[in-house]
Amino acid sequence: MAERRTRADALNNRARIVRAARELLTPGAELPMNAVAKAAGVGQGTLYRNFPTREALLAEVYRADVDQLVSSAAPLLERHDAATALRRWLSDVADYARVKRGVLAALEPASGHELAASATGTIGEAIDRLLDAGKAEGTVRADVDSQDVLTLLGFLSRMDEAEAAERAEHLLELIVSGVLARS
Amino acid sequence: MAERRTRADALNNRARIVRAARELLTPGAELPMNAVAKAAGVGQGTLYRNFPTREALLAEVYRADVDQLVSSAAPLLERHDAATALRRWLSDVADYARVKRGVLAALEPASGHELAASATGTIGEAIDRLLDAGKAEGTVRADVDSQDVLTLLGFLSRMDEAEAAERAEHLLELIVSGVLARS
DNA sequence: ACCTGAACACCGTTCAAGT
DNA sequence: ACCTGAACACCGTTCAAGT
């Protein structure tokens, strides 16, 4: 079981791919795979071995941001009732998604394929903690799971920029309202 | 203002394009524009003059179906309270969207571009009638409009087949729950 | 007036050949 | 063991040339 040493150039390439992707992701944010490889100065094959799908690449680019969102859930739960904490946390996530388009879409586990490893796990767990607290309070519907919420957030983050600016906040309010229990 | 006569071959081509598109749209339902032109036996230019966007083409393909959905709203409102009518109608639409993927996505007016003419108009009006009846009853949130509902339905209809089969119904229930007023 | 289809400018992805 | 980049098989869209 000796830890296989990864070659230094391989590590280096991976880092450069992630950095290049981050730099290419800005406003309207298309992200052609070929463009990433070129900007990173690697062959397309290298890109694909490191990141078999665009989602895998995006998940890595946004890992730090996502970790921060995940860890912001616990403090909210300490200071507020669960319904409020949930509402605020989702609002934060939506704000974040508005500037960094495609984050949630990358995290949302696309039907067939394996739940994209740790990132999806932890963000799913954060949502579950919020939902569970709300269910214990009786303020969140018992039949809602983190999967539902992630899917709905994924929808919002796929809206194009203009539409999101106008409507995302209001739609999130409707979604939250649907997740909360009738009183 | 004399009505300009359209050439018979042009009318014919348009009809063949629509028919070809309908036949190509089946299960997993990709719809390459080139494939439509080829199947219709016309040049790509002809396709593009008749239907500048894929959405325009889809809207035409599904016009009859959409008309039927639109006209099914009124009878529901006669027989049920508005909340029930809304719920049933949305459920019908979702069922329909599950077999004919992409219908709603075609109708949802994409941010910038002009509301795709009559179809969007009438389906929007059908939703508004349901919502207005609900608002009069006090069972629908006052701040919801048909635009919101169409956007949310559009999301659902863009899920891939496997995910839709598993989750669409439940997600629709959450959405309806969000649209209804707190009691 | 309307049509055709070659042509252009892109994609994502693979894989033989190199080091 | 890892890399490169040419090559393949697609897209959507345009526009010169035809009828």
Short mmCIF file of C-alpha atoms (C1' of nucleotides) in Angstrom, two decimals:
data_model
loop_
_atom_site.label_atom_id
_atom_site.label_comp_id
_atom_site.label_asym_id
_atom_site.label_seq_id
_atom_site.Cartn_x
_atom_site.Cartn_y
_atom_site.Cartn_z
CA MET A 1 0.00 0.00 0.00
CA ALA A 2 2.93 2.39 -0.43
CA GLU A 3 1.69 5.86 -1.41
CA ARG A 4 2.39 6.23 -5.09
CA ARG A 5 4.38 9.39 -5.67
CA THR A 6 2.78 11.67 -8.23
CA ARG A 7 5.24 13.19 -10.61
CA ALA A 8 6.01 16.83 -9.97
CA ASP A 9 5.13 17.92 -13.50
CA ALA A 10 1.76 16.23 -13.18
CA LEU A 11 0.92 18.12 -10.01
CA ASN A 12 2.13 21.27 -11.63
CA ASN A 13 -0.08 20.74 -14.66
CA ARG A 14 -3.12 20.13 -12.55
CA ALA A 15 -2.56 23.34 -10.65
CA ARG A 16 -2.08 25.29 -13.85
CA ILE A 17 -5.29 23.91 -15.30
CA VAL A 18 -7.26 24.99 -12.28
CA ARG A 19 -5.66 28.43 -12.28
CA ALA A 20 -6.33 28.89 -15.99
CA ALA A 21 -9.95 27.84 -15.60
CA ARG A 22 -10.40 30.29 -12.75
CA GLU A 23 -9.04 33.11 -14.87
CA LEU A 24 -11.17 32.26 -17.86
CA LEU A 25 -14.32 32.22 -15.77
CA THR A 26 -15.53 35.74 -15.61
CA PRO A 27 -18.58 37.56 -16.86
CA GLY A 28 -20.83 35.72 -19.32
CA ALA A 29 -18.54 32.78 -18.55
CA GLU A 30 -18.38 30.30 -21.34
CA LEU A 31 -15.68 27.76 -20.62
CA PRO A 32 -14.56 25.76 -23.65
CA MET A 33 -12.42 22.84 -22.58
CA ASN A 34 -9.96 23.47 -25.39
CA ALA A 35 -9.55 27.05 -24.25
CA VAL A 36 -8.71 25.89 -20.75
CA ALA A 37 -6.06 23.51 -22.04
CA LYS A 38 -4.55 26.18 -24.22
CA ALA A 39 -4.52 28.83 -21.50
CA ALA A 40 -2.96 26.34 -19.11
CA GLY A 41 -0.34 25.41 -21.67
CA VAL A 42 -1.16 21.71 -21.60
CA GLY A 43 -2.49 19.26 -24.13
CA GLN A 44 -6.18 18.46 -24.19
CA GLY A 45 -5.43 14.92 -23.12
CA THR A 46 -3.85 16.16 -19.92
CA LEU A 47 -6.88 18.25 -19.16
CA TYR A 48 -9.16 15.27 -19.65
CA ARG A 49 -7.11 12.92 -17.51
CA ASN A 50 -7.20 15.37 -14.64
CA PHE A 51 -10.81 16.38 -15.07
CA PRO A 52 -12.96 13.95 -17.01
CA THR A 53 -15.93 16.31 -17.05
CA ARG A 54 -16.41 20.03 -16.98
CA GLU A 55 -18.23 19.61 -13.71
CA ALA A 56 -15.23 18.00 -12.10
CA LEU A 57 -13.13 20.95 -13.17
CA LEU A 58 -15.61 23.51 -11.90
CA ALA A 59 -15.97 21.70 -8.60
CA GLU A 60 -12.20 21.97 -8.09
CA VAL A 61 -12.09 25.62 -9.11
CA TYR A 62 -14.78 26.50 -6.61
CA ARG A 63 -13.77 24.16 -3.82
CA ALA A 64 -12.56 26.87 -1.46
CA ASP A 65 -15.63 29.01 -1.98
CA VAL A 66 -17.90 26.06 -1.44
CA ASP A 67 -16.11 25.10 1.76
CA GLN A 68 -16.74 28.57 3.06
CA LEU A 69 -20.43 28.43 2.26
CA VAL A 70 -20.67 25.05 3.94
CA SER A 71 -19.03 26.24 7.11
CA SER A 72 -21.23 29.32 7.31
CA ALA A 73 -24.29 27.21 8.00
CA ALA A 74 -23.44 26.24 11.59
CA PRO A 75 -23.07 29.80 12.98
CA LEU A 76 -26.40 30.77 11.42
CA LEU A 77 -28.08 27.89 13.20
CA GLU A 78 -26.64 29.01 16.51
CA ARG A 79 -27.92 32.54 16.20
CA HIS A 80 -31.31 32.04 14.57
CA ASP A 81 -34.23 29.70 14.44
CA ALA A 82 -33.91 27.09 11.74
CA ALA A 83 -36.33 28.68 9.29
CA THR A 84 -34.47 31.97 9.43
CA ALA A 85 -31.10 30.26 9.21
CA LEU A 86 -32.23 28.32 6.16
CA ARG A 87 -33.60 31.40 4.48
CA ARG A 88 -30.43 33.40 5.11
CA TRP A 89 -28.10 30.66 4.08
CA LEU A 90 -29.94 30.05 0.83
CA SER A 91 -29.92 33.75 0.18
CA ASP A 92 -26.15 33.83 0.68
CA VAL A 93 -25.72 30.91 -1.65
CA ALA A 94 -27.89 32.58 -4.26
CA ASP A 95 -25.91 35.81 -3.96
CA TYR A 96 -22.73 33.90 -4.42
CA ALA A 97 -24.14 31.98 -7.37
CA ARG A 98 -25.12 35.23 -9.02
CA VAL A 99 -21.52 36.38 -9.31
CA LYS A 100 -19.97 32.95 -9.81
CA ARG A 101 -22.29 31.44 -12.32
CA GLY A 102 -22.28 27.68 -12.70
CA VAL A 103 -21.06 26.80 -9.24
CA LEU A 104 -24.26 25.16 -8.15
CA ALA A 105 -24.77 23.56 -11.52
CA ALA A 106 -21.37 21.94 -11.06
CA LEU A 107 -22.27 20.69 -7.61
CA GLU A 108 -25.66 19.40 -8.46
CA PRO A 109 -25.12 15.70 -9.05
CA ALA A 110 -26.34 15.13 -12.60
CA SER A 111 -28.79 12.25 -12.51
CA GLY A 112 -26.83 9.24 -13.64
CA HIS A 113 -23.27 10.06 -12.70
CA GLU A 114 -21.72 9.55 -9.29
CA LEU A 115 -22.24 12.32 -6.74
CA ALA A 116 -19.22 14.45 -7.45
CA ALA A 117 -17.26 13.34 -4.40
CA SER A 118 -16.53 15.43 -1.36
CA ALA A 119 -17.85 18.80 -2.43
CA THR A 120 -21.36 17.57 -3.11
CA GLY A 121 -21.19 15.56 0.08
CA THR A 122 -20.38 18.43 2.33
CA ILE A 123 -22.74 20.93 0.76
CA GLY A 124 -25.47 18.33 0.86
CA GLU A 125 -24.69 17.76 4.52
CA ALA A 126 -24.87 21.46 5.28
CA ILE A 127 -28.30 21.65 3.69
CA ASP A 128 -29.40 18.56 5.57
CA ARG A 129 -28.36 20.06 8.88
CA LEU A 130 -30.44 23.15 8.15
CA LEU A 131 -33.39 21.09 7.01
CA ASP A 132 -33.21 18.72 9.94
CA ALA A 133 -33.17 21.58 12.41
CA GLY A 134 -36.22 22.99 10.68
CA LYS A 135 -38.03 19.68 10.69
CA ALA A 136 -37.38 19.38 14.43
CA GLU A 137 -38.89 22.83 14.86
CA GLY A 138 -41.81 21.93 12.65
CA THR A 139 -41.09 24.81 10.31
CA VAL A 140 -39.77 22.75 7.40
CA ARG A 141 -41.74 20.19 5.42
CA ALA A 142 -40.86 16.65 6.44
CA ASP A 143 -40.66 15.44 2.85
CA VAL A 144 -37.90 17.79 1.65
CA ASP A 145 -34.32 16.59 1.37
CA SER A 146 -31.06 18.24 0.44
CA GLN A 147 -31.29 16.73 -3.00
CA ASP A 148 -34.44 18.72 -3.69
CA VAL A 149 -32.87 21.93 -2.50
CA LEU A 150 -29.69 21.40 -4.49
CA THR A 151 -31.66 20.72 -7.62
CA LEU A 152 -33.73 23.86 -7.20
CA LEU A 153 -30.63 25.94 -6.51
CA GLY A 154 -29.04 24.40 -9.58
CA PHE A 155 -31.94 25.65 -11.64
CA LEU A 156 -31.49 29.17 -10.36
CA SER A 157 -27.80 29.17 -11.08
CA ARG A 158 -28.40 28.16 -14.66
CA MET A 159 -30.48 31.21 -15.48
CA ASP A 160 -28.68 33.62 -17.70
CA GLU A 161 -27.28 36.75 -16.18
CA ALA A 162 -30.00 39.19 -17.21
CA GLU A 163 -32.82 36.99 -16.04
CA ALA A 164 -31.08 36.16 -12.79
CA ALA A 165 -30.59 39.81 -11.95
CA GLU A 166 -34.29 40.46 -12.36
CA ARG A 167 -35.92 37.39 -10.99
CA ALA A 168 -33.59 35.14 -9.02
CA GLU A 169 -34.26 36.72 -5.65
CA HIS A 170 -38.00 36.52 -6.03
CA LEU A 171 -37.88 32.95 -7.28
CA LEU A 172 -35.71 31.96 -4.34
CA GLU A 173 -38.33 33.44 -2.04
CA LEU A 174 -40.96 31.25 -3.69
CA ILE A 175 -38.77 28.21 -3.36
CA VAL A 176 -38.08 28.86 0.31
CA SER A 177 -41.76 29.38 0.85
CA GLY A 178 -42.42 25.97 -0.68
CA VAL A 179 -39.87 24.28 1.53
CA LEU A 180 -41.31 25.74 4.73
CA ALA A 181 -44.23 23.96 6.34
CA ARG A 182 -47.76 25.35 6.37
CA SER A 183 -48.39 27.01 9.69
CA MET B 1 -51.91 46.83 -47.78
CA ALA B 2 -52.63 44.06 -50.27
CA GLU B 3 -51.97 40.65 -48.70
CA ARG B 4 -48.70 39.43 -50.13
CA ARG B 5 -49.16 35.98 -51.60
CA THR B 6 -46.67 33.47 -50.21
CA ARG B 7 -45.27 31.15 -52.80
CA ALA B 8 -46.67 27.66 -52.70
CA ASP B 9 -43.25 26.02 -52.45
CA ALA B 10 -42.41 28.20 -49.47
CA LEU B 11 -45.54 27.14 -47.60
CA ASN B 12 -44.79 23.59 -48.49
CA ASN B 13 -41.24 23.81 -47.18
CA ARG B 14 -42.39 25.29 -43.93
CA ALA B 15 -44.84 22.47 -43.40
CA ARG B 16 -42.21 19.87 -44.22
CA ILE B 17 -39.78 21.38 -41.75
CA VAL B 18 -42.31 21.23 -38.96
CA ARG B 19 -43.28 17.68 -39.83
CA ALA B 20 -39.64 16.58 -39.94
CA ALA B 21 -38.91 18.21 -36.60
CA ARG B 22 -41.88 16.48 -35.05
CA GLU B 23 -40.68 13.12 -36.28
CA LEU B 24 -37.14 13.67 -35.08
CA LEU B 25 -38.31 14.59 -31.62
CA THR B 26 -38.71 11.39 -29.75
CA PRO B 27 -37.00 9.84 -26.75
CA GLY B 28 -33.79 11.47 -25.53
CA ALA B 29 -34.64 14.09 -28.14
CA GLU B 30 -31.65 15.96 -29.38
CA LEU B 31 -32.65 18.16 -32.29
CA PRO B 32 -29.73 19.31 -34.43
CA MET B 33 -30.83 22.03 -36.80
CA ASN B 34 -28.89 20.45 -39.65
CA ALA B 35 -30.64 17.17 -39.10
CA VAL B 36 -34.01 18.88 -39.33
CA ALA B 37 -33.09 20.54 -42.61
CA LYS B 38 -31.83 17.27 -44.02
CA ALA B 39 -34.85 15.26 -42.92
CA ALA B 40 -37.14 17.92 -44.35
CA GLY B 41 -35.23 17.90 -47.61
CA VAL B 42 -34.50 21.62 -47.55
CA GLY B 43 -31.34 23.68 -47.31
CA GLN B 44 -30.20 25.00 -43.97
CA GLY B 45 -30.86 28.53 -45.13
CA THR B 46 -34.52 27.74 -45.68
CA LEU B 47 -34.80 26.33 -42.22
CA TYR B 48 -33.25 29.43 -40.73
CA ARG B 49 -35.46 31.83 -42.67
CA ASN B 50 -38.56 30.07 -41.45
CA PHE B 51 -37.38 29.55 -37.91
CA PRO B 52 -34.59 31.84 -36.76
CA THR B 53 -34.16 29.98 -33.48
CA ARG B 54 -34.68 26.46 -32.28
CA GLU B 55 -37.26 27.81 -29.88
CA ALA B 56 -39.32 29.25 -32.70
CA LEU B 57 -39.31 25.86 -34.36
CA LEU B 58 -40.28 24.01 -31.20
CA ALA B 59 -43.05 26.47 -30.46
CA GLU B 60 -44.55 25.76 -33.87
CA VAL B 61 -44.18 22.00 -33.51
CA TYR B 62 -46.02 22.04 -30.21
CA ARG B 63 -48.56 24.71 -30.98
CA ALA B 64 -51.57 22.38 -31.08
CA ASP B 65 -50.59 20.66 -27.85
CA VAL B 66 -50.07 23.95 -26.12
CA ASP B 67 -53.43 25.26 -27.30
CA GLN B 68 -55.05 22.27 -25.73
CA LEU B 69 -53.30 22.78 -22.41
CA VAL B 70 -54.34 26.41 -22.46
CA SER B 71 -57.98 25.64 -23.07
CA SER B 72 -58.06 23.02 -20.33
CA ALA B 73 -57.64 25.67 -17.65
CA ALA B 74 -61.14 27.18 -17.84
CA PRO B 75 -63.09 23.94 -17.18
CA LEU B 76 -60.89 23.21 -14.18
CA LEU B 77 -61.72 26.60 -12.73
CA GLU B 78 -65.43 25.96 -13.14
CA ARG B 79 -65.36 22.67 -11.31
CA HIS B 80 -62.85 23.34 -8.53
CA ASP B 81 -61.60 26.03 -6.23
CA ALA B 82 -58.70 27.98 -7.65
CA ALA B 83 -55.97 26.32 -5.60
CA THR B 84 -57.09 22.88 -6.70
CA ALA B 85 -57.50 23.98 -10.28
CA LEU B 86 -54.00 25.44 -10.28
CA ARG B 87 -52.51 22.33 -8.78
CA ARG B 88 -54.22 20.02 -11.25
CA TRP B 89 -53.43 22.14 -14.24
CA LEU B 90 -49.75 22.36 -13.34
CA SER B 91 -49.71 18.65 -12.78
CA ASP B 92 -51.18 18.10 -16.25
CA VAL B 93 -48.61 20.40 -17.76
CA ALA B 94 -45.82 18.60 -15.97
CA ASP B 95 -47.10 15.23 -17.15
CA TYR B 96 -47.21 16.49 -20.67
CA ALA B 97 -43.75 17.99 -20.38
CA ARG B 98 -42.40 14.68 -19.18
CA VAL B 99 -43.23 12.96 -22.45
CA LYS B 100 -42.63 15.94 -24.71
CA ARG B 101 -39.40 17.26 -23.36
CA GLY B 102 -38.46 20.82 -24.19
CA VAL B 103 -41.95 22.17 -24.74
CA LEU B 104 -41.90 24.46 -21.76
CA ALA B 105 -38.32 25.44 -22.36
CA ALA B 106 -39.38 26.58 -25.81
CA LEU B 107 -42.25 28.61 -24.41
CA GLU B 108 -40.38 30.21 -21.61
CA PRO B 109 -39.39 33.59 -22.97
CA ALA B 110 -35.61 33.64 -22.74
CA SER B 111 -34.62 36.84 -20.96
CA GLY B 112 -33.59 39.20 -23.71
CA HIS B 113 -35.52 38.04 -26.70
CA GLU B 114 -39.09 38.97 -27.51
CA LEU B 115 -41.80 36.87 -25.87
CA ALA B 116 -42.24 34.19 -28.49
CA ALA B 117 -45.47 35.57 -29.89
CA SER B 118 -48.88 34.05 -29.47
CA ALA B 119 -48.05 30.78 -27.78
CA THR B 120 -46.30 32.36 -24.82
CA GLY B 121 -49.05 34.94 -24.66
CA THR B 122 -51.86 32.48 -24.37
CA ILE B 123 -50.16 30.09 -21.99
CA GLY B 124 -49.16 33.04 -19.87
CA GLU B 125 -52.76 34.20 -19.89
CA ALA B 126 -54.00 30.78 -18.84
CA ILE B 127 -51.65 30.81 -15.88
CA ASP B 128 -52.67 34.34 -15.00
CA ARG B 129 -56.34 33.38 -14.96
CA LEU B 130 -55.57 30.56 -12.54
CA LEU B 131 -53.40 32.77 -10.37
CA ASP B 132 -55.89 35.63 -10.35
CA ALA B 133 -58.69 33.35 -9.26
CA GLY B 134 -56.45 32.08 -6.47
CA LYS B 135 -55.52 35.56 -5.38
CA ALA B 136 -59.20 36.50 -5.23
CA GLU B 137 -59.73 33.47 -3.02
CA GLY B 138 -56.76 34.34 -0.92
CA THR B 139 -55.15 30.99 -1.58
CA VAL B 140 -52.38 32.21 -3.89
CA ARG B 141 -49.59 34.60 -2.97
CA ALA B 142 -50.23 38.08 -4.27
CA ASP B 143 -46.68 38.52 -5.52
CA VAL B 144 -46.62 35.60 -7.93
CA ASP B 145 -47.09 36.15 -11.64
CA SER B 146 -47.30 33.89 -14.66
CA GLN B 147 -43.72 34.73 -15.51
CA ASP B 148 -42.56 33.12 -12.27
CA VAL B 149 -44.58 30.00 -12.88
CA LEU B 150 -43.44 29.66 -16.47
CA THR B 151 -39.83 30.00 -15.43
CA LEU B 152 -40.17 27.34 -12.76
CA LEU B 153 -41.96 25.00 -15.15
CA GLY B 154 -39.21 25.64 -17.68
CA PHE B 155 -36.68 24.46 -15.13
CA LEU B 156 -38.55 21.24 -14.58
CA SER B 157 -38.83 20.54 -18.26
CA ARG B 158 -35.09 20.89 -18.71
CA MET B 159 -34.23 18.10 -16.32
CA ASP B 160 -32.94 15.06 -18.08
CA GLU B 161 -35.21 12.11 -18.46
CA ALA B 162 -33.91 9.96 -15.63
CA GLU B 163 -33.96 12.75 -13.08
CA ALA B 164 -37.40 13.93 -14.17
CA ALA B 165 -38.87 10.48 -13.76
CA GLU B 166 -37.63 10.32 -10.17
CA ARG B 167 -38.05 13.83 -8.91
CA ALA B 168 -40.20 16.03 -11.12
CA GLU B 169 -43.46 15.27 -9.40
CA HIS B 170 -42.11 15.96 -5.95
CA LEU B 171 -40.40 19.15 -7.05
CA LEU B 172 -43.61 20.36 -8.65
CA GLU B 173 -45.37 19.77 -5.34
CA LEU B 174 -42.77 21.96 -3.63
CA ILE B 175 -43.20 24.67 -6.24
CA VAL B 176 -46.98 24.64 -5.94
CA SER B 177 -46.61 24.80 -2.20
CA GLY B 178 -44.47 27.90 -2.58
CA VAL B 179 -46.98 29.59 -4.83
CA LEU B 180 -49.88 29.02 -2.47
CA ALA B 181 -50.41 31.51 0.35
CA ARG B 182 -49.74 30.70 4.00
CA SER B 183 -53.00 29.85 5.66
"C1'" DA C 1 -38.77 35.68 -54.16
"C1'" DC C 2 -37.13 31.81 -52.59
"C1'" DC C 3 -34.00 28.13 -52.44
"C1'" DT C 4 -29.60 25.13 -52.01
"C1'" DG C 5 -25.56 23.51 -49.95
"C1'" DA C 6 -20.68 24.43 -49.60
"C1'" DA C 7 -18.05 26.73 -46.37
"C1'" DC C 8 -16.63 28.80 -41.98
"C1'" DA C 9 -15.73 28.88 -37.38
"C1'" DC C 10 -16.36 26.68 -33.81
"C1'" DC C 11 -17.11 22.64 -30.30
"C1'" DG C 12 -15.75 18.03 -27.22
"C1'" DT C 13 -13.08 14.02 -27.14
"C1'" DT C 14 -9.73 10.45 -28.42
"C1'" DC C 15 -5.42 8.33 -29.17
"C1'" DA C 16 -0.88 7.49 -31.63
"C1'" DA C 17 3.39 9.11 -30.93
"C1'" DG C 18 6.66 11.02 -28.12
"C1'" DT C 19 9.72 11.94 -23.59
"C1'" DA D 1 4.15 7.57 -16.11
"C1'" DC D 2 2.82 11.30 -18.13
"C1'" DC D 3 2.44 14.38 -21.84
"C1'" DT D 4 1.33 16.65 -26.59
"C1'" DG D 5 -1.42 17.95 -30.30
"C1'" DA D 6 -3.18 16.34 -34.69
"C1'" DA D 7 -7.31 14.34 -35.98
"C1'" DC D 8 -12.18 13.03 -35.90
"C1'" DA D 9 -16.82 13.73 -35.72
"C1'" DC D 10 -19.73 16.67 -34.79
"C1'" DC D 11 -22.23 21.41 -34.08
"C1'" DG D 12 -24.78 26.27 -35.59
"C1'" DT D 13 -24.91 29.73 -38.91
"C1'" DT D 14 -23.99 32.42 -43.11
"C1'" DC D 15 -24.03 33.65 -47.84
"C1'" DA D 16 -22.74 33.26 -52.87
"C1'" DA D 17 -24.77 31.20 -56.48
"C1'" DG D 18 -28.58 29.42 -58.58
"C1'" DT D 19 -33.83 29.03 -60.29
#
